[in-house]
Amino acid sequence: MRLFYLAILFLAGLLATAPVLSAAQTEIKTDVATAEALHKACDDGDLEKVKELVAQGAAVDSSSGKYKFTPLTAAAGGGHLEVLKFLLENKANPDLADIQGSTPLLHACWNDKTECALALMEAGANVSQGSKDKRTPLMYAAHKGNDKIVAALIARKVRLDDNCDSGPAVTWAASASNLSTLKLLVEAGAKLTLMPAKARPDIYSIMARAAEKKDVAMINYLVEQKVDINTPSADGGTALFAATKYADARTIDRLVELGININAQNNEGDTALMSAKDETNAVLLKHRPNLEIKNKKGRTALMVAAGDMRTDSVRALVDAGADINAADLQGETALTIAGNIGNVDAVEFLKSKGAQKTELHIIPKGDPDPAITPARAWAIAVGMYYVQMNDLNPRVLGGGKRSARGLKVMLERDWGIKDRKSLISQLDDMRDAGHHKSYQEKGATLDKLTDKQFDKLLAAHPKEAVMIHGLRNSYRKWKERTGLAWDLCRSANLINSGYAVRFINEQEAWTLLMANARLAQKSFSSWQELNDNFLDGREIWANSRSPRFEAFAKLFLNPNDPNSPWNQCPWTTELSAPEPAPAPVPAPAQPPAPTGEPSSTPAPSPVL
């Protein structure tokens, strides 16, 4: 019996100390139409409509839309102060977050809505509550440079050093060159030496953030606050690396004056000079860094510049005394590295300066373990121009280690590809029409013109003369195959890239690559023919011939280069064996979408 009473007392104690969840602290269920109507009224700042809907029983803490925004979120993000006050008076929960964990206060801070942020604080909003990715109101306010909100948060004893993968609030302030905000934070006790919570190669230290923004005043202040000028970022590079990538002569000169190590190396063994763009290279060179320092591949600044298509830097480095015949760990020199990447100008310049090793060849990347089949190597080789241009491994699906973030940006910017569906749609279009269908139609039309009519057309469009000639000549040579290789080779590149960012899985990628390869093999008789058709198609697209692509063609078609994938993959390689059918890819889990998505404040999710 004694044990029974003890158990009752224990349970009573638990119930007494457990948090009590009020109705306002949980998501209120209401019908979709009413939730949408209230959310829209709040989003529009329509106070009378909001009052009418609430009087009819609309729940002030209902959620709506893809991100599950509450009415208070819409009012806060939109800066509708009177609507926000009305909702708070009607017991709206100021801490109810959306599906990303962002509260109304976070939305107000990200959208720079000062009065709404202050009103939420007055109503007792949790000033340190962060989103799921740990962004806080203080970080957002610091990024916006809103000193009034920052001061109010500080007065409410907000946690100053909360961190996320883009850094604490001081880093957000430095990233936006908000010096007055940074000073407020430091005076309140924020630390300047914290690195972002998640180590990513592209995450900068606070000093590097200031250098990236060319903010000499910020750099000077950080030095006054005893921040080490040589503090490395996540990749091991100092502020000088950021300055050479983003900044100007004034920033670099100031960093050197303050004592930054001009020969410091990052995690890859690169110096700032190796990372420098053409316009900052000469600025660094005047400070006389050690030109012979090598990175982990054994490459000097000259070799790195030659392989990055930075011909102006190549010239500046050679003029400054860099050794043009120095070799890396594979025995490659600046000239052979430049030739491997199609840097024709650098090759000719280095030859003119007396480079001793002048034989151009493809630099091997090594085979994976286990090695891919000959048929799969053939399929990747269809897109070899882009493999070589991006210095990828032609024996590895996806090309090897790549920046998924940068690749996603490129795919969406240049192709409108942002997911699996849009990738497959683009590939289907390139297979069925792409550029080749229109090239064939236009070429056929031009072929029917008399010479007099053709000359008249050229006279009317002198800037497009190369393209017009290319269309007619290509059609006369290729007929129904005009421009086909241009689409097939780019399709191989898109499939490789789509796998690299995981828009498609490995099985799907191989299935798509092999289908593309079989069409290429069926349509042409040799790598030479594929190459010629591709270059003709590119000429039409660009309205010019490309010396770089011509240089690639010479590399790939060199019969004496054992590293050429086209030599390694005979044209007649058997490709007919079908790949396994791709497994169905489940759609990502999504909250049920209401009919008629209301307009809403965008969810704050910046990437610094």
PDB file of C-alpha atoms in Angstrom, residues 250 280 495 536 545:
ATOM      1  CA  ARG A 250      42.743  49.385 -51.081  1.00  0.00           C
ATOM      2  CA  THR A 280      43.758  41.691 -57.751  1.00  0.00           C
ATOM      3  CA  ILE A 495      22.506  14.111 -66.604  1.00  0.00           C
ATOM      4  CA  ASP A 536      28.924  23.046 -85.986  1.00  0.00           C
ATOM      5  CA  ARG A 545      33.656  29.323 -83.443  1.00  0.00           C
TER       6      ARG A 545
END
